[in-house]
Short mmCIF file of C-alpha atoms in Angstrom, two decimals:
data_model
loop_
_atom_site.label_atom_id
_atom_site.label_comp_id
_atom_site.label_asym_id
_atom_site.label_seq_id
_atom_site.Cartn_x
_atom_site.Cartn_y
_atom_site.Cartn_z
CA MET A 13 0.14 -0.02 -0.15
CA GLY A 14 2.70 2.19 0.48
CA ASP A 15 3.18 5.54 3.06
CA ALA A 16 0.62 8.07 2.77
CA GLY A 17 1.36 11.41 2.36
CA PRO A 18 1.59 13.83 5.11
CA SER A 19 -1.91 15.23 4.58
CA THR A 20 -3.59 11.75 4.21
CA ASP A 21 -3.05 10.25 7.74
CA GLY A 22 -6.11 11.60 9.48
CA HIS A 23 -4.11 12.62 12.37
CA GLY A 24 -5.70 15.69 13.60
CA ILE A 25 -9.11 15.35 12.02
CA SER A 26 -12.23 17.04 14.92
CA ARG A 27 -13.93 19.39 13.40
CA ILE A 28 -16.00 18.35 10.12
CA ALA A 29 -18.28 20.48 8.08
CA ILE A 30 -20.71 18.77 5.56
CA ILE A 31 -22.42 20.61 2.90
CA GLY A 32 -25.71 19.45 2.18
CA ALA A 33 -28.39 17.85 3.87
CA GLY A 34 -29.80 15.49 1.07
CA PRO A 35 -29.73 12.03 1.62
CA VAL A 36 -26.15 11.92 1.05
CA GLY A 37 -24.94 14.81 3.29
CA VAL A 38 -27.22 13.26 6.24
CA SER A 39 -26.14 9.56 5.58
CA CYS A 40 -22.59 10.63 6.25
CA ALA A 41 -23.47 12.68 9.13
CA LYS A 42 -24.76 9.47 10.74
CA TYR A 43 -21.51 7.54 10.21
CA LEU A 44 -19.50 10.10 11.21
CA VAL A 45 -21.15 10.40 14.49
CA ALA A 46 -21.31 6.79 14.84
CA GLU A 47 -17.38 6.57 14.74
CA LYS A 48 -17.36 8.52 18.17
CA ALA A 49 -13.83 10.59 17.20
CA PHE A 50 -15.03 13.78 15.88
CA SER A 51 -15.70 16.89 18.40
CA THR A 52 -17.66 18.91 15.82
CA ILE A 53 -19.76 18.08 12.97
CA ASP A 54 -21.98 20.50 11.25
CA ILE A 55 -24.14 20.40 8.29
CA TYR A 56 -24.99 23.24 6.15
CA GLU A 57 -28.03 23.50 4.09
CA GLN A 58 -29.40 26.13 1.95
CA ARG A 59 -33.07 25.23 2.11
CA ASP A 60 -34.90 25.51 5.21
CA ARG A 61 -35.60 21.60 5.05
CA VAL A 62 -33.50 18.49 4.62
CA GLY A 63 -33.56 16.44 1.33
CA GLY A 64 -31.81 18.28 -1.30
CA ILE A 65 -32.84 17.53 -4.85
CA TRP A 66 -36.12 15.89 -3.43
CA ASN A 67 -37.45 19.48 -2.71
CA LEU A 68 -39.58 19.81 -5.19
CA SER A 69 -39.66 23.82 -6.46
CA GLU A 70 -40.86 26.14 -9.35
CA PRO A 71 -37.99 26.45 -12.04
CA VAL A 72 -38.03 30.08 -12.63
CA ARG A 73 -34.67 30.62 -13.22
CA SER A 74 -33.88 27.27 -14.92
CA LYS A 75 -36.16 28.39 -17.69
CA ARG A 76 -33.82 31.49 -18.22
CA ILE A 77 -30.57 29.45 -19.23
CA PRO A 78 -28.62 30.31 -22.51
CA ILE A 79 -28.99 28.22 -25.23
CA PRO A 80 -26.70 26.13 -25.98
CA GLN A 81 -25.54 25.75 -22.08
CA ILE A 82 -22.15 24.42 -22.42
CA ASP A 83 -20.44 26.67 -19.34
CA PRO A 84 -20.18 24.90 -16.02
CA ARG A 85 -19.63 27.52 -14.24
CA TYR A 86 -22.81 29.29 -15.33
CA GLY A 87 -23.75 31.82 -12.97
CA HIS A 88 -20.76 31.94 -11.03
CA ASP A 89 -17.41 33.98 -11.97
CA GLN A 90 -13.89 32.51 -11.88
CA ASN A 91 -13.99 33.33 -8.13
CA GLY A 92 -17.32 31.42 -7.50
CA ALA A 93 -19.30 35.08 -7.59
CA VAL A 94 -22.85 34.41 -8.21
CA SER A 95 -25.07 36.34 -10.55
CA GLU A 96 -27.48 33.63 -11.35
CA THR A 97 -28.08 30.80 -9.25
CA LEU A 98 -29.75 27.69 -10.18
CA ASP A 99 -28.83 25.85 -6.47
CA PHE A 100 -32.49 26.20 -5.04
CA GLU A 101 -34.45 24.85 -8.00
CA SER A 102 -34.85 20.76 -7.96
CA PRO A 103 -34.49 18.94 -11.12
CA LEU A 104 -37.88 17.01 -9.68
CA TYR A 105 -41.33 17.14 -11.32
CA ASP A 106 -44.56 16.58 -10.39
CA TYR A 107 -45.42 13.29 -11.23
CA LEU A 108 -41.93 11.55 -10.20
CA GLU A 109 -41.61 8.41 -9.27
CA THR A 110 -38.54 6.92 -8.22
CA ASN A 111 -37.06 4.61 -10.77
CA ILE A 112 -35.41 2.07 -8.17
CA PRO A 113 -37.84 -0.18 -6.30
CA LYS A 114 -38.29 0.81 -2.48
CA GLN A 115 -36.45 -2.51 -1.27
CA LEU A 116 -33.11 -1.72 -3.09
CA MET A 117 -33.27 2.19 -2.87
CA ALA A 118 -33.53 2.29 1.12
CA PHE A 119 -30.72 2.80 3.46
CA SER A 120 -29.95 -0.63 4.86
CA ASP A 121 -30.96 0.87 8.40
CA LYS A 122 -34.20 2.17 7.44
CA PRO A 123 -36.75 0.39 5.18
CA PHE A 124 -39.48 2.44 3.48
CA PRO A 125 -42.76 1.61 5.07
CA GLU A 126 -44.18 -1.55 3.65
CA ASP A 127 -47.78 0.32 2.42
CA GLU A 128 -45.88 2.47 0.24
CA PRO A 129 -45.95 1.71 -3.28
CA LEU A 130 -43.04 -0.59 -4.98
CA PHE A 131 -41.65 2.69 -6.79
CA PRO A 132 -42.40 5.51 -4.25
CA SER A 133 -43.28 9.19 -5.30
CA HIS A 134 -41.08 12.04 -4.89
CA GLN A 135 -43.45 13.15 -1.77
CA ALA A 136 -42.62 9.76 -0.20
CA VAL A 137 -39.25 9.90 -0.38
CA LEU A 138 -39.04 13.26 0.66
CA ARG A 139 -41.13 11.99 4.24
CA TYR A 140 -38.83 9.26 4.42
CA LEU A 141 -35.48 11.06 4.62
CA GLU A 142 -37.26 13.85 7.09
CA GLN A 143 -37.31 10.72 9.20
CA TYR A 144 -34.02 9.50 8.17
CA ALA A 145 -32.46 12.66 9.60
CA GLU A 146 -34.26 13.25 12.91
CA ASP A 147 -31.48 12.14 14.79
CA VAL A 148 -29.19 14.62 12.88
CA ARG A 149 -31.45 17.42 12.60
CA HIS A 150 -29.69 19.55 15.39
CA SER A 151 -26.43 19.77 13.52
CA ILE A 152 -28.16 20.95 10.20
CA ARG A 153 -27.76 24.99 9.94
CA PHE A 154 -30.84 25.56 7.57
CA SER A 155 -31.36 28.49 5.30
CA THR A 156 -27.23 28.70 5.51
CA ALA A 157 -25.74 28.90 1.69
CA VAL A 158 -21.73 27.63 1.76
CA LYS A 159 -19.81 30.27 -0.24
CA ASN A 160 -16.46 29.40 -0.19
CA VAL A 161 -14.16 26.88 1.40
CA ARG A 162 -10.60 27.75 1.40
CA PRO A 163 -7.41 25.73 2.12
CA ALA A 164 -5.47 26.94 5.08
CA SER A 165 -2.98 25.29 7.42
CA ASP A 166 -2.14 24.86 10.69
CA ALA A 167 1.44 24.80 12.67
CA SER A 168 1.70 20.65 11.84
CA GLY A 169 1.42 21.88 8.01
CA LYS A 170 -1.94 19.91 8.39
CA ASP A 171 -4.85 20.87 5.99
CA LYS A 172 -7.17 23.06 7.27
CA TRP A 173 -10.41 24.45 5.86
CA ASP A 174 -11.76 28.30 6.20
CA LEU A 175 -15.51 28.31 5.42
CA THR A 176 -17.34 31.13 4.59
CA ALA A 177 -21.06 30.79 4.57
CA GLU A 178 -24.41 33.28 4.85
CA THR A 179 -27.56 32.75 6.93
CA LEU A 180 -30.09 33.99 3.63
CA THR A 181 -32.89 34.94 6.65
CA THR A 182 -30.62 37.35 8.15
CA LYS A 183 -27.77 38.02 5.51
CA GLU A 184 -25.33 37.16 8.93
CA THR A 185 -21.41 36.26 7.39
CA VAL A 186 -20.57 32.92 9.04
CA LYS A 187 -16.88 32.02 9.16
CA GLU A 188 -15.86 28.45 10.41
CA ARG A 189 -12.07 26.57 10.39
CA TYR A 190 -12.57 22.98 9.69
CA ASP A 191 -10.16 19.91 9.50
CA ALA A 192 -11.92 18.13 6.85
CA ILE A 193 -15.30 18.74 4.66
CA VAL A 194 -18.03 16.32 2.86
CA ILE A 195 -19.07 17.73 0.01
CA ALA A 196 -22.49 16.46 -0.40
CA ASN A 197 -24.11 19.29 -2.67
CA GLY A 198 -25.20 16.99 -5.46
CA HIS A 199 -24.61 17.22 -9.21
CA TYR A 200 -27.95 18.43 -10.56
CA THR A 201 -27.65 22.11 -10.62
CA ILE A 202 -25.67 23.30 -13.67
CA PRO A 203 -27.68 21.97 -17.02
CA TYR A 204 -26.04 21.09 -19.81
CA VAL A 205 -27.57 22.01 -23.33
CA PRO A 206 -25.29 20.86 -26.05
CA ASP A 207 -23.97 23.04 -29.09
CA ILE A 208 -25.93 21.24 -31.89
CA LYS A 209 -25.35 22.68 -35.17
CA GLY A 210 -28.11 25.55 -35.73
CA VAL A 211 -29.59 25.53 -32.24
CA LYS A 212 -28.50 29.02 -30.87
CA GLU A 213 -30.11 30.95 -33.77
CA TRP A 214 -33.10 28.42 -33.28
CA ASN A 215 -33.67 29.23 -29.75
CA SER A 216 -33.23 33.38 -30.77
CA THR A 217 -36.07 32.51 -33.66
CA TYR A 218 -38.42 30.70 -31.22
CA PRO A 219 -37.70 31.74 -27.65
CA GLY A 220 -39.21 29.26 -25.16
CA VAL A 221 -39.49 26.54 -27.14
CA ILE A 222 -36.46 24.64 -25.80
CA LEU A 223 -35.77 24.06 -22.21
CA HIS A 224 -33.53 21.60 -20.08
CA SER A 225 -35.33 18.78 -17.86
CA LYS A 226 -34.38 20.72 -14.81
CA ALA A 227 -37.47 23.33 -16.05
CA TYR A 228 -39.86 20.52 -16.75
CA ARG A 229 -42.49 19.93 -14.24
CA ARG A 230 -45.76 18.80 -15.83
CA PRO A 231 -47.32 16.99 -18.82
CA GLU A 232 -50.13 19.11 -19.10
CA ASP A 233 -47.90 21.96 -20.09
CA PHE A 234 -47.37 20.46 -23.57
CA GLN A 235 -51.11 19.47 -23.87
CA GLU A 236 -51.81 18.70 -27.83
CA ASN A 237 -47.85 19.53 -28.13
CA LYS A 238 -45.34 18.05 -30.86
CA VAL A 239 -42.63 17.31 -28.77
CA ILE A 240 -39.19 16.01 -28.84
CA VAL A 241 -37.10 14.71 -26.04
CA ILE A 242 -33.43 14.85 -26.25
CA GLY A 243 -31.79 11.88 -24.30
CA ASN A 244 -32.80 8.63 -22.85
CA SER A 245 -31.63 7.96 -19.56
CA ALA A 246 -33.69 7.81 -16.83
CA SER A 247 -35.65 11.43 -17.10
CA GLY A 248 -35.84 11.30 -20.62
CA LEU A 249 -37.79 8.51 -20.77
CA ASP A 250 -40.09 8.96 -17.90
CA ILE A 251 -40.65 12.59 -19.04
CA ALA A 252 -41.61 10.83 -22.57
CA VAL A 253 -43.74 8.56 -21.10
CA GLN A 254 -45.57 11.49 -18.95
CA LEU A 255 -45.78 13.52 -22.20
CA GLY A 256 -47.23 10.86 -24.61
CA LYS A 257 -50.40 10.59 -22.75
CA HIS A 258 -51.10 14.31 -23.53
CA ALA A 259 -49.09 15.21 -26.65
CA ARG A 260 -50.91 15.83 -30.20
CA PHE A 261 -48.48 13.43 -31.81
CA PRO A 262 -46.12 10.62 -30.45
CA VAL A 263 -43.46 12.09 -28.44
CA LEU A 264 -40.12 11.79 -30.10
CA LEU A 265 -37.33 10.62 -28.07
CA SER A 266 -34.15 11.42 -29.82
CA SER A 267 -30.93 9.44 -28.58
CA ARG A 268 -27.70 8.21 -29.81
CA SER A 269 -27.80 4.97 -28.71
CA ALA A 270 -30.12 2.15 -26.79
CA SER A 271 -30.90 3.26 -23.26
CA ALA A 272 -29.45 1.63 -20.07
CA PHE A 273 -32.95 1.85 -18.63
CA GLY A 274 -34.89 -0.80 -20.71
CA THR A 275 -37.80 -0.19 -22.22
CA LEU A 276 -40.72 1.46 -21.42
CA PRO A 277 -44.28 1.32 -22.60
CA ALA A 278 -44.36 2.11 -26.50
CA GLY A 279 -47.52 2.21 -28.86
CA GLY A 280 -49.13 5.85 -28.54
CA TYR A 281 -46.43 6.68 -26.22
CA ARG A 282 -43.66 7.78 -28.25
CA GLU A 283 -41.46 7.26 -31.23
CA ASP A 284 -37.81 6.48 -31.19
CA VAL A 285 -35.83 8.31 -33.44
CA ASP A 286 -31.87 8.96 -33.93
CA GLU A 287 -29.94 11.99 -32.69
CA ILE A 288 -30.42 15.61 -33.99
CA VAL A 289 -27.89 16.64 -35.96
CA GLU A 290 -28.94 20.52 -37.10
CA PHE A 291 -32.13 22.86 -36.11
CA LEU A 292 -32.99 24.12 -39.17
CA GLN A 293 -33.71 28.06 -39.91
CA PRO A 294 -37.11 28.93 -40.92
CA GLN A 295 -37.90 28.42 -44.93
CA GLU A 296 -41.31 28.66 -46.64
CA ASN A 297 -43.28 26.53 -45.31
CA VAL A 298 -40.63 24.98 -43.02
CA GLN A 299 -41.31 26.53 -39.38
CA ARG A 300 -39.50 24.92 -36.26
CA ALA A 301 -38.07 22.40 -37.80
CA VAL A 302 -35.17 20.13 -37.06
CA ARG A 303 -32.94 17.29 -39.15
CA PHE A 304 -32.02 13.77 -37.68
CA LYS A 305 -29.19 11.91 -38.50
CA SER A 306 -30.88 9.52 -40.46
CA GLY A 307 -32.18 12.69 -42.86
CA ARG A 308 -35.50 12.91 -41.43
CA ILE A 309 -36.75 16.48 -41.08
CA GLU A 310 -39.50 17.04 -38.56
CA LYS A 311 -41.45 20.55 -38.74
CA ASP A 312 -44.09 22.35 -36.70
CA VAL A 313 -42.32 21.36 -33.38
CA ASP A 314 -43.72 22.75 -30.34
CA ALA A 315 -41.25 21.78 -27.82
CA VAL A 316 -38.04 20.58 -27.37
CA ILE A 317 -36.92 19.21 -23.92
CA PHE A 318 -33.09 18.28 -23.39
CA ALA A 319 -32.54 15.75 -20.84
CA THR A 320 -29.05 15.77 -21.26
CA GLY A 321 -27.65 15.90 -17.94
CA TYR A 322 -25.79 17.66 -15.49
CA PHE A 323 -21.99 19.49 -15.39
CA TYR A 324 -20.14 18.41 -11.95
CA SER A 325 -20.21 21.91 -10.34
CA TYR A 326 -18.41 23.19 -6.86
CA PRO A 327 -18.40 27.13 -7.26
CA PHE A 328 -17.57 27.14 -3.30
CA LEU A 329 -13.99 25.45 -4.31
CA SER A 330 -12.80 28.09 -6.69
CA LYS A 331 -9.64 28.79 -4.31
CA VAL A 332 -8.93 25.00 -3.97
CA PHE A 333 -6.04 23.74 -6.56
CA PRO A 334 -5.67 22.01 -8.65
CA SER A 335 -9.05 22.36 -9.74
CA VAL A 336 -11.87 20.01 -8.97
CA VAL A 337 -13.73 21.13 -11.91
CA THR A 338 -12.37 22.28 -15.26
CA ASP A 339 -14.48 21.30 -17.96
CA GLY A 340 -17.50 20.09 -15.60
CA LEU A 341 -17.42 16.34 -17.07
CA ARG A 342 -15.95 15.05 -14.06
CA ALA A 343 -14.58 15.79 -10.45
CA ARG A 344 -10.74 15.51 -11.00
CA GLY A 345 -8.11 14.32 -8.90
CA THR A 346 -10.06 12.01 -6.86
CA PHE A 347 -9.13 8.67 -5.36
CA GLU A 348 -11.95 6.08 -5.64
CA HIS A 349 -14.73 8.43 -6.75
CA LEU A 350 -14.29 9.76 -2.82
CA PHE A 351 -11.39 11.21 -1.82
CA SER A 352 -9.51 14.09 -3.10
CA ILE A 353 -5.89 13.08 -3.60
CA ASP A 354 -4.14 16.21 -3.28
CA HIS A 355 -6.75 17.20 0.07
CA PRO A 356 -7.83 13.77 1.27
CA THR A 357 -9.50 16.02 4.14
CA LEU A 358 -11.93 16.43 1.42
CA ALA A 359 -14.50 13.81 0.43
CA PHE A 360 -17.01 13.72 -2.69
CA PRO A 361 -19.38 11.19 -2.09
CA VAL A 362 -21.74 10.08 -4.70
CA ILE A 363 -20.40 11.66 -7.48
CA ASN A 364 -20.76 8.41 -9.72
CA LEU A 365 -23.77 7.98 -12.19
CA LYS A 366 -25.97 5.01 -12.98
CA VAL A 367 -25.29 4.02 -9.29
CA ILE A 368 -27.93 3.15 -6.32
CA PRO A 369 -27.50 6.55 -4.34
CA PHE A 370 -28.60 5.65 -0.69
CA PRO A 371 -26.67 2.67 -0.32
CA LEU A 372 -23.94 3.97 -1.80
CA SER A 373 -23.72 6.68 0.45
CA GLN A 374 -23.50 4.67 3.47
CA ASN A 375 -21.18 2.67 2.44
CA GLN A 376 -18.53 5.21 1.47
CA ALA A 377 -19.62 7.28 4.77
CA ALA A 378 -18.19 4.22 6.75
CA VAL A 379 -14.73 4.39 4.54
CA VAL A 380 -14.59 8.04 5.12
CA ALA A 381 -15.47 8.05 8.66
CA ARG A 382 -12.89 5.11 9.38
CA VAL A 383 -9.87 6.91 7.23
CA TRP A 384 -10.30 10.12 9.05
CA SER A 385 -10.68 8.63 12.37
CA ARG A 386 -7.29 6.58 11.63
CA ARG A 387 -8.60 2.85 11.48
CA LEU A 388 -8.11 2.87 7.77
CA GLN A 389 -5.18 4.54 6.08
CA LEU A 390 -5.23 5.97 2.18
CA PRO A 391 -2.33 4.75 -0.01
CA SER A 392 0.45 6.96 -0.96
CA THR A 393 -0.28 10.16 -3.45
CA SER A 394 1.54 8.34 -5.96
CA GLU A 395 -0.81 5.27 -5.90
CA MET A 396 -3.80 7.15 -5.64
CA ARG A 397 -2.52 9.17 -8.64
CA ASP A 398 -2.01 5.73 -10.30
CA TRP A 399 -5.65 4.96 -9.40
CA GLU A 400 -6.98 7.58 -11.52
CA GLN A 401 -4.64 7.42 -14.24
CA GLU A 402 -5.65 3.47 -14.50
CA VAL A 403 -9.58 4.98 -14.94
CA ILE A 404 -8.54 7.31 -17.51
CA GLN A 405 -7.08 5.34 -20.11
CA GLU A 406 -9.91 2.37 -19.07
CA ARG A 407 -13.04 4.92 -19.59
CA GLY A 408 -11.24 8.27 -21.11
CA ASP A 409 -10.98 11.61 -19.20
CA GLY A 410 -14.32 12.71 -19.39
CA LYS A 411 -18.24 12.07 -18.70
CA HIS A 412 -17.58 8.25 -18.14
CA PHE A 413 -15.05 8.42 -15.39
CA HIS A 414 -17.86 8.43 -12.61
CA LEU A 415 -20.12 5.91 -14.78
CA LYS A 416 -20.45 2.79 -12.77
CA LYS A 417 -23.31 0.55 -14.88
CA PHE A 418 -24.41 -2.56 -13.82
CA PRO A 419 -22.64 -5.01 -12.56
CA GLU A 420 -20.04 -2.73 -11.59
CA ASP A 421 -22.17 -0.63 -9.03
CA ALA A 422 -23.16 -3.63 -7.64
CA ALA A 423 -19.34 -4.47 -7.05
CA GLN A 424 -18.49 -0.90 -5.92
CA ILE A 425 -21.30 -1.27 -2.66
CA ASN A 426 -19.72 -4.86 -2.11
CA GLY A 427 -16.14 -3.51 -2.38
CA LEU A 428 -16.77 -0.65 -0.11
CA PHE A 429 -18.34 -2.37 2.71
CA ALA A 430 -15.27 -5.27 2.43
CA TRP A 431 -12.88 -1.77 2.71
CA ALA A 432 -14.41 -0.75 5.79
CA LEU A 433 -14.32 -3.81 7.68
CA LYS A 434 -10.62 -3.95 7.32
CA ALA A 435 -10.40 -0.98 9.58
CA ASP A 436 -8.73 -1.46 13.12
CA LYS A 437 -11.19 -2.17 15.92
CA LYS A 438 -11.87 0.65 18.56
CA GLU A 439 -13.35 0.42 21.92
CA GLY A 440 -16.65 2.23 22.47
CA LEU A 441 -18.05 1.83 19.01
CA GLU A 442 -21.05 -0.50 17.76
CA ASN A 443 -20.61 -4.23 16.40
CA ASP A 444 -17.53 -5.17 18.82
CA GLY A 445 -15.43 -2.06 18.05
CA ILE A 446 -16.14 -2.18 14.02
CA GLY A 447 -18.42 0.60 13.99
CA LYS A 448 -21.60 1.47 12.21
CA LEU A 449 -21.85 -0.47 8.84
CA GLY A 450 -23.47 -0.11 5.71
CA THR A 451 -24.93 -2.92 3.16
CA ASN A 452 -23.43 -5.77 1.63
CA TRP A 453 -25.52 -6.93 -0.80
CA ASN A 454 -26.84 -10.46 -1.19
CA GLU A 455 -27.48 -12.57 -4.33
CA ARG A 456 -31.15 -11.43 -4.17
CA GLN A 457 -30.05 -7.51 -4.22
CA VAL A 458 -27.52 -7.90 -7.03
CA TRP A 459 -30.41 -9.93 -9.21
CA MET A 460 -33.13 -7.17 -8.30
CA ARG A 461 -30.77 -4.92 -9.64
CA SER A 462 -30.10 -6.28 -12.78
CA ARG A 463 -33.93 -6.48 -13.39
CA PHE A 464 -34.91 -3.22 -12.05
CA PRO A 465 -35.49 -1.69 -15.40
CA ASP A 466 -37.74 -4.54 -16.54
CA ILE A 467 -39.42 -4.32 -13.34
CA LYS A 468 -39.96 -0.43 -13.53
CA ALA A 469 -41.21 -1.31 -16.78
CA ALA A 470 -43.71 -3.92 -15.91
CA TYR A 471 -44.90 -1.45 -12.99
CA SER A 472 -45.49 1.29 -15.47
CA ALA A 473 -47.51 -0.75 -17.74
CA SER A 474 -50.11 -1.45 -14.82
CA GLY A 475 -51.75 1.60 -15.03
CA GLU A 476 -53.09 3.14 -12.18
CA ASP A 477 -52.98 -0.06 -10.34
CA ARG A 478 -49.36 0.31 -10.16
CA LEU A 479 -50.05 2.16 -6.81
CA LYS A 480 -51.07 -1.17 -5.21
CA VAL A 481 -48.00 -3.01 -5.87
CA ARG A 482 -45.84 -3.57 -3.08
CA THR A 483 -42.77 -5.93 -3.85
CA MET A 484 -41.53 -6.73 -7.08
CA GLU A 485 -43.14 -10.64 -6.82
CA GLU A 486 -46.55 -9.10 -7.41
CA LEU A 487 -45.50 -8.27 -10.37
CA GLY A 488 -44.04 -11.87 -11.60
CA PHE A 489 -39.95 -11.09 -10.53
CA ASP A 490 -39.43 -13.88 -8.38
CA PHE A 491 -35.77 -14.72 -7.69
CA ASP A 492 -36.31 -17.80 -5.51
CA GLN A 493 -37.62 -19.44 -8.50
CA TRP A 494 -35.52 -17.95 -10.43
CA ARG A 495 -32.61 -19.11 -8.84
CA ASP A 496 -34.14 -22.98 -8.66
CA HIS A 497 -34.16 -23.05 -12.42
CA ALA A 498 -30.85 -21.21 -13.32
CA ASP A 499 -28.36 -23.02 -15.28
CA ASP A 500 -25.15 -23.21 -13.58
CA ASN A 501 -23.80 -21.75 -16.91
CA ASP A 502 -26.12 -19.17 -16.93
CA LEU A 503 -23.82 -15.77 -17.75
CA GLU A 504 -26.23 -13.61 -15.67
CA LEU A 505 -25.46 -15.95 -12.42
CA PHE A 506 -21.66 -15.42 -13.36
CA VAL A 507 -22.01 -11.97 -13.43
CA GLN A 508 -23.88 -11.75 -9.99
CA ALA A 509 -21.36 -13.79 -8.41
CA LYS A 510 -18.61 -11.52 -9.80
CA CYS A 511 -20.32 -8.58 -8.03
CA LEU A 512 -20.58 -10.58 -4.88
CA GLN A 513 -17.14 -11.66 -4.77
CA THR A 514 -15.69 -8.19 -5.75
CA SER A 515 -13.47 -6.85 -2.47
CA SER A 516 -11.50 -3.32 -2.42
CA ARG A 517 -7.73 -3.93 -3.07
CA TYR A 518 -7.53 -1.69 0.18
#
């Protein structure tokens, strides 16, 4: 493993700040408290309640973003100063339901209520998170926005962090010094709208027709419209299905490749088309038209919704070098998608994409707590840089860096669990000195993870009756029955076993 650098041994960590009281921030707080090694754990939350993005809001400013939107620092200058913030506007929409079954989505120490549907509504998730946060609520500074986190050093040369925040109700400035910071502000703030040929001019000619999915709230706003949805990840698929029930024509779902989220009901809901390569300027008898890669031209388009994702954005870290964000496609200089390599007293939980965030946040929090309490030690700085370079060679230096598709996400969860178990034992902790542990997915959970796009499709196909469904077995997905009939050479069984056997190399 090698010697850790002078800033990686966790020595002297006593005061910790957590930025964000969403599910990730609250989860981290619980594990840090359970470690019984830190004197102060403060949570900064700019809203007036817990839940993060699960607090639905109207998209007033999100409707005003420029088209295209390719600036990862949108709304902030190079020094982090704010000109137009989107931080308070959630990417949720009115009829959003989770795309993950509640049994898989839940924190391991708090299941969703039995009477909730298999895929709970966003309102149910917010209720769940408010209950989950009860025992750390006293540590949360609500309506307090972090403006700047600046590195400092004490006499020993260890990293310290000077945090500046603003109490939004009184405009009072708050200044505190911490030994470590958890960055749990999420990555659904700054929308990305690609610069497709002609899109800027098209938007000027037809203002208000193009929007990002962050500004979408309800299908009734597009009653009888011809709509194109660009992007077929979870939000794109879900929005297309919702709109298809109201649109004048089948919703055109434009994408470059097949979706990783499986197949949702088709028929009158939508028509899958290839990617848009040009937004056409007005001509005689051709208005509001686009051209697809296939050559097809669609005209008289009433709305275009870009479900094309978000940039990574940490404007309050503008004084941290090397820069965590450059092009916004990933968080730079991170080890195991979690610790800053140059500043290991900065942690970035759940920056991965295509993952199950709640259980992942638990297992990452368990590792962070053990590293910062010195029960686990990180490898040397050079080894951590080698890890980052290996990922770059494998996935590239852009948007795929943090991508964790199944089965990699399952392996990540179980690998983190195994890593946390390697920590030294300590008197005073629960579990015979092991401390608070997250989750170790068993075969049934891994199998559910491999099937959940199909489970969601079957659930959606049930119409209004779906709200009566509580388990995947009610939809015909029975793990025990599948296992009893599975061939030992079944490829899926091999993949699942591989997930279960994966453990951290550290």
